[in-house]
PDB file of C-alpha atoms in Angstrom:
ATOM      1  CA  UNK A 146     212.374  50.623 131.409  1.00  0.00           C
ATOM      2  CA  UNK A 147     211.024  50.598 127.798  1.00  0.00           C
ATOM      3  CA  UNK A 148     209.676  47.975 126.507  1.00  0.00           C
ATOM      4  CA  UNK A 149     210.206  49.085 123.217  1.00  0.00           C
ATOM      5  CA  UNK A 150     213.920  49.002 122.802  1.00  0.00           C
ATOM      6  CA  UNK A 151     212.535  44.943 123.076  1.00  0.00           C
ATOM      7  CA  UNK A 152     209.198  44.184 122.366  1.00  0.00           C
ATOM      8  CA  UNK A 153     206.922  45.082 119.559  1.00  0.00           C
ATOM      9  CA  UNK A 154     203.863  46.414 120.761  1.00  0.00           C
ATOM     10  CA  UNK A 155     200.739  45.565 118.828  1.00  0.00           C
ATOM     11  CA  UNK A 156     198.227  48.246 118.585  1.00  0.00           C
ATOM     12  CA  UNK A 157     195.505  46.157 117.194  1.00  0.00           C
ATOM     13  CA  UNK A 158     193.408  47.035 120.519  1.00  0.00           C
ATOM     14  CA  UNK A 159     191.043  43.972 122.154  1.00  0.00           C
ATOM     15  CA  UNK A 160     187.780  42.595 119.688  1.00  0.00           C
ATOM     16  CA  UNK A 161     185.168  45.493 119.768  1.00  0.00           C
ATOM     17  CA  UNK A 162     181.426  43.179 119.927  1.00  0.00           C
ATOM     18  CA  UNK A 163     180.725  43.196 116.159  1.00  0.00           C
ATOM     19  CA  UNK A 164     177.390  45.679 116.239  1.00  0.00           C
ATOM     20  CA  UNK A 165     179.556  48.212 118.025  1.00  0.00           C
ATOM     21  CA  UNK A 166     183.037  47.926 115.961  1.00  0.00           C
ATOM     22  CA  UNK A 167     183.589  51.059 112.358  1.00  0.00           C
ATOM     23  CA  UNK A 168     185.451  48.186 110.800  1.00  0.00           C
ATOM     24  CA  UNK A 169     187.340  49.261 107.211  1.00  0.00           C
ATOM     25  CA  UNK A 170     190.383  47.642 105.514  1.00  0.00           C
ATOM     26  CA  UNK A 171     192.324  47.958 102.005  1.00  0.00           C
ATOM     27  CA  UNK A 172     193.982  45.198 100.855  1.00  0.00           C
ATOM     28  CA  UNK A 173     197.197  45.410  98.581  1.00  0.00           C
ATOM     29  CA  UNK A 174     195.519  45.929  95.307  1.00  0.00           C
ATOM     30  CA  UNK A 175     193.469  48.972  96.693  1.00  0.00           C
ATOM     31  CA  UNK A 176     189.897  48.515  97.702  1.00  0.00           C
ATOM     32  CA  UNK A 177     188.301  49.378 100.382  1.00  0.00           C
ATOM     33  CA  UNK A 178     186.366  47.190 102.669  1.00  0.00           C
ATOM     34  CA  UNK A 179     183.891  48.791 105.118  1.00  0.00           C
ATOM     35  CA  UNK A 180     181.171  47.119 107.271  1.00  0.00           C
ATOM     36  CA  UNK A 181     177.553  48.504 107.672  1.00  0.00           C
ATOM     37  CA  UNK A 182     178.306  50.114 110.579  1.00  0.00           C
ATOM     38  CA  UNK A 183     181.571  53.162 108.519  1.00  0.00           C
ATOM     39  CA  UNK A 184     178.940  53.220 106.004  1.00  0.00           C
ATOM     40  CA  UNK A 185     176.395  53.730 108.283  1.00  0.00           C
ATOM     41  CA  UNK A 186     178.010  56.479 109.812  1.00  0.00           C
ATOM     42  CA  UNK A 187     179.665  57.733 106.641  1.00  0.00           C
ATOM     43  CA  UNK A 188     175.403  58.789 105.924  1.00  0.00           C
ATOM     44  CA  UNK A 189     175.247  54.863 103.123  1.00  0.00           C
ATOM     45  CA  UNK A 190     176.595  57.275 100.383  1.00  0.00           C
ATOM     46  CA  UNK A 191     176.485  55.988  96.411  1.00  0.00           C
ATOM     47  CA  UNK A 192     179.815  57.460  95.909  1.00  0.00           C
ATOM     48  CA  UNK A 193     183.013  59.052  97.336  1.00  0.00           C
ATOM     49  CA  UNK A 194     185.852  61.112  96.716  1.00  0.00           C
ATOM     50  CA  UNK A 195     189.220  60.154  97.711  1.00  0.00           C
ATOM     51  CA  UNK A 196     192.023  62.358  98.824  1.00  0.00           C
ATOM     52  CA  UNK A 197     195.260  61.374 101.214  1.00  0.00           C
ATOM     53  CA  UNK A 198     197.780  63.826 102.808  1.00  0.00           C
ATOM     54  CA  UNK A 199     201.224  62.789 102.144  1.00  0.00           C
ATOM     55  CA  UNK A 200     202.780  64.493 105.386  1.00  0.00           C
ATOM     56  CA  UNK A 201     200.158  62.860 107.212  1.00  0.00           C
ATOM     57  CA  UNK A 202     200.096  59.239 105.104  1.00  0.00           C
ATOM     58  CA  UNK A 203     195.476  59.202 105.279  1.00  0.00           C
ATOM     59  CA  UNK A 204     193.358  59.202 103.143  1.00  0.00           C
ATOM     60  CA  UNK A 205     190.566  60.750 103.520  1.00  0.00           C
ATOM     61  CA  UNK A 206     186.879  59.669 102.740  1.00  0.00           C
ATOM     62  CA  UNK A 207     184.179  61.782 102.174  1.00  0.00           C
ATOM     63  CA  UNK A 208     180.640  61.142 101.119  1.00  0.00           C
ATOM     64  CA  UNK A 209     180.563  62.476  97.311  1.00  0.00           C
ATOM     65  CA  UNK A 210     178.231  63.237  94.513  1.00  0.00           C
ATOM     66  CA  UNK A 211     177.600  59.285  92.342  1.00  0.00           C
ATOM     67  CA  UNK A 212     177.244  61.285  89.131  1.00  0.00           C
ATOM     68  CA  UNK A 213     180.598  62.333  88.794  1.00  0.00           C
ATOM     69  CA  UNK A 214     183.181  61.141  86.762  1.00  0.00           C
ATOM     70  CA  UNK A 215     186.163  61.956  89.789  1.00  0.00           C
ATOM     71  CA  UNK A 216     183.926  60.027  92.420  1.00  0.00           C
ATOM     72  CA  UNK A 217     184.237  56.467  93.480  1.00  0.00           C
ATOM     73  CA  UNK A 218     180.342  54.689  93.305  1.00  0.00           C
ATOM     74  CA  UNK A 219     180.521  52.742  96.848  1.00  0.00           C
ATOM     75  CA  UNK A 220     179.430  48.736  95.991  1.00  0.00           C
ATOM     76  CA  UNK A 221     177.766  46.656  98.686  1.00  0.00           C
ATOM     77  CA  UNK A 222     179.349  43.090  99.285  1.00  0.00           C
ATOM     78  CA  UNK A 223     178.447  40.454 100.621  1.00  0.00           C
ATOM     79  CA  UNK A 224     179.309  41.097 104.065  1.00  0.00           C
ATOM     80  CA  UNK A 225     180.105  44.995 103.555  1.00  0.00           C
ATOM     81  CA  UNK A 226     180.917  48.318 101.531  1.00  0.00           C
ATOM     82  CA  UNK A 227     183.655  48.460  98.781  1.00  0.00           C
ATOM     83  CA  UNK A 228     185.214  50.946  97.062  1.00  0.00           C
ATOM     84  CA  UNK A 229     187.416  50.171  94.356  1.00  0.00           C
ATOM     85  CA  UNK A 230     189.890  52.866  94.274  1.00  0.00           C
ATOM     86  CA  UNK A 231     193.660  51.321  92.567  1.00  0.00           C
ATOM     87  CA  UNK A 232     193.761  54.315  90.279  1.00  0.00           C
ATOM     88  CA  UNK A 233     193.388  56.182  93.478  1.00  0.00           C
ATOM     89  CA  UNK A 234     196.549  54.539  95.198  1.00  0.00           C
ATOM     90  CA  UNK A 235     199.074  53.716  91.861  1.00  0.00           C
ATOM     91  CA  UNK A 236     197.919  57.789  91.410  1.00  0.00           C
ATOM     92  CA  UNK A 237     199.661  58.302  94.808  1.00  0.00           C
ATOM     93  CA  UNK A 238     201.801  55.945  94.637  1.00  0.00           C
ATOM     94  CA  UNK A 239     200.204  53.727  98.106  1.00  0.00           C
ATOM     95  CA  UNK A 240     201.063  49.778  97.682  1.00  0.00           C
ATOM     96  CA  UNK A 241     200.967  47.377 100.679  1.00  0.00           C
ATOM     97  CA  UNK A 242     201.800  44.910 100.459  1.00  0.00           C
ATOM     98  CA  UNK A 243     199.139  42.760 102.970  1.00  0.00           C
ATOM     99  CA  UNK A 244     195.237  43.721 103.854  1.00  0.00           C
ATOM    100  CA  UNK A 245     195.296  46.199 106.219  1.00  0.00           C
ATOM    101  CA  UNK A 246     192.752  47.454 108.842  1.00  0.00           C
ATOM    102  CA  UNK A 247     192.747  50.394 110.027  1.00  0.00           C
ATOM    103  CA  UNK A 248     193.291  51.249 113.840  1.00  0.00           C
ATOM    104  CA  UNK A 249     191.238  53.932 114.690  1.00  0.00           C
ATOM    105  CA  UNK A 250     189.100  55.128 111.911  1.00  0.00           C
ATOM    106  CA  UNK A 251     188.431  58.903 112.842  1.00  0.00           C
ATOM    107  CA  UNK A 252     185.787  60.735 111.613  1.00  0.00           C
ATOM    108  CA  UNK A 253     186.235  64.377 111.649  1.00  0.00           C
ATOM    109  CA  UNK A 254     183.658  67.069 112.686  1.00  0.00           C
ATOM    110  CA  UNK A 255     182.203  67.279 108.383  1.00  0.00           C
ATOM    111  CA  UNK A 256     181.927  63.498 107.638  1.00  0.00           C
ATOM    112  CA  UNK A 257     184.553  62.928 106.354  1.00  0.00           C
ATOM    113  CA  UNK A 258     186.831  59.767 107.437  1.00  0.00           C
ATOM    114  CA  UNK A 259     190.541  59.691 108.323  1.00  0.00           C
ATOM    115  CA  UNK A 260     192.587  56.433 107.196  1.00  0.00           C
ATOM    116  CA  UNK A 261     196.239  56.561 108.801  1.00  0.00           C
ATOM    117  CA  UNK A 262     198.283  54.783 107.091  1.00  0.00           C
ATOM    118  CA  UNK A 263     200.396  54.374 109.589  1.00  0.00           C
ATOM    119  CA  UNK A 264     197.823  53.081 112.113  1.00  0.00           C
ATOM    120  CA  UNK A 265     197.293  49.690 110.644  1.00  0.00           C
ATOM    121  CA  UNK A 266     197.676  46.093 111.700  1.00  0.00           C
ATOM    122  CA  UNK A 267     198.382  43.772 109.238  1.00  0.00           C
ATOM    123  CA  UNK A 268     194.776  41.349 108.496  1.00  0.00           C
ATOM    124  CA  UNK A 269     196.129  38.486 105.536  1.00  0.00           C
ATOM    125  CA  UNK A 270     198.572  37.923 103.504  1.00  0.00           C
ATOM    126  CA  UNK A 271     199.339  37.296 100.463  1.00  0.00           C
ATOM    127  CA  UNK A 272     199.339  33.962  99.951  1.00  0.00           C
ATOM    128  CA  UNK A 273     202.735  32.317  99.004  1.00  0.00           C
ATOM    129  CA  UNK A 274     203.108  29.602  95.838  1.00  0.00           C
ATOM    130  CA  UNK A 275     202.763  25.895  96.279  1.00  0.00           C
ATOM    131  CA  UNK A 276     206.823  25.697  98.142  1.00  0.00           C
ATOM    132  CA  UNK A 277     206.534  22.001  96.543  1.00  0.00           C
ATOM    133  CA  UNK A 278     206.720  23.481  93.410  1.00  0.00           C
ATOM    134  CA  UNK A 279     210.466  25.650  93.311  1.00  0.00           C
ATOM    135  CA  UNK A 280     212.311  22.762  95.524  1.00  0.00           C
TER     136      UNK A 280
END
């Protein structure tokens, strides 16, 4: 019996302990957030180069020289690190309707993180406008 005909499988898996988790999200504005573990494993870069593979629908994040204009600065935020990638998303037509968590961020042998847009779980939706006003 194939469960996939009548049921939707949750791809997120169980919660991993915070100290062990590699956590990356992207919101609808194109802001990529990564936790401290992800930033550390990536080599604590001050900037990254972003690449997109249309065929695989994947984003690659590579540590890069912060002095080059085409690279995106990595800025510390209260609980992690952010990359404001909206120009990248606009250029490649990447549009999200909610904040998505990348289920399995993958680090390749060259130290580049691969983020599959087809392997995400929605973690936050935008808030609807006040429903009382439209009623």
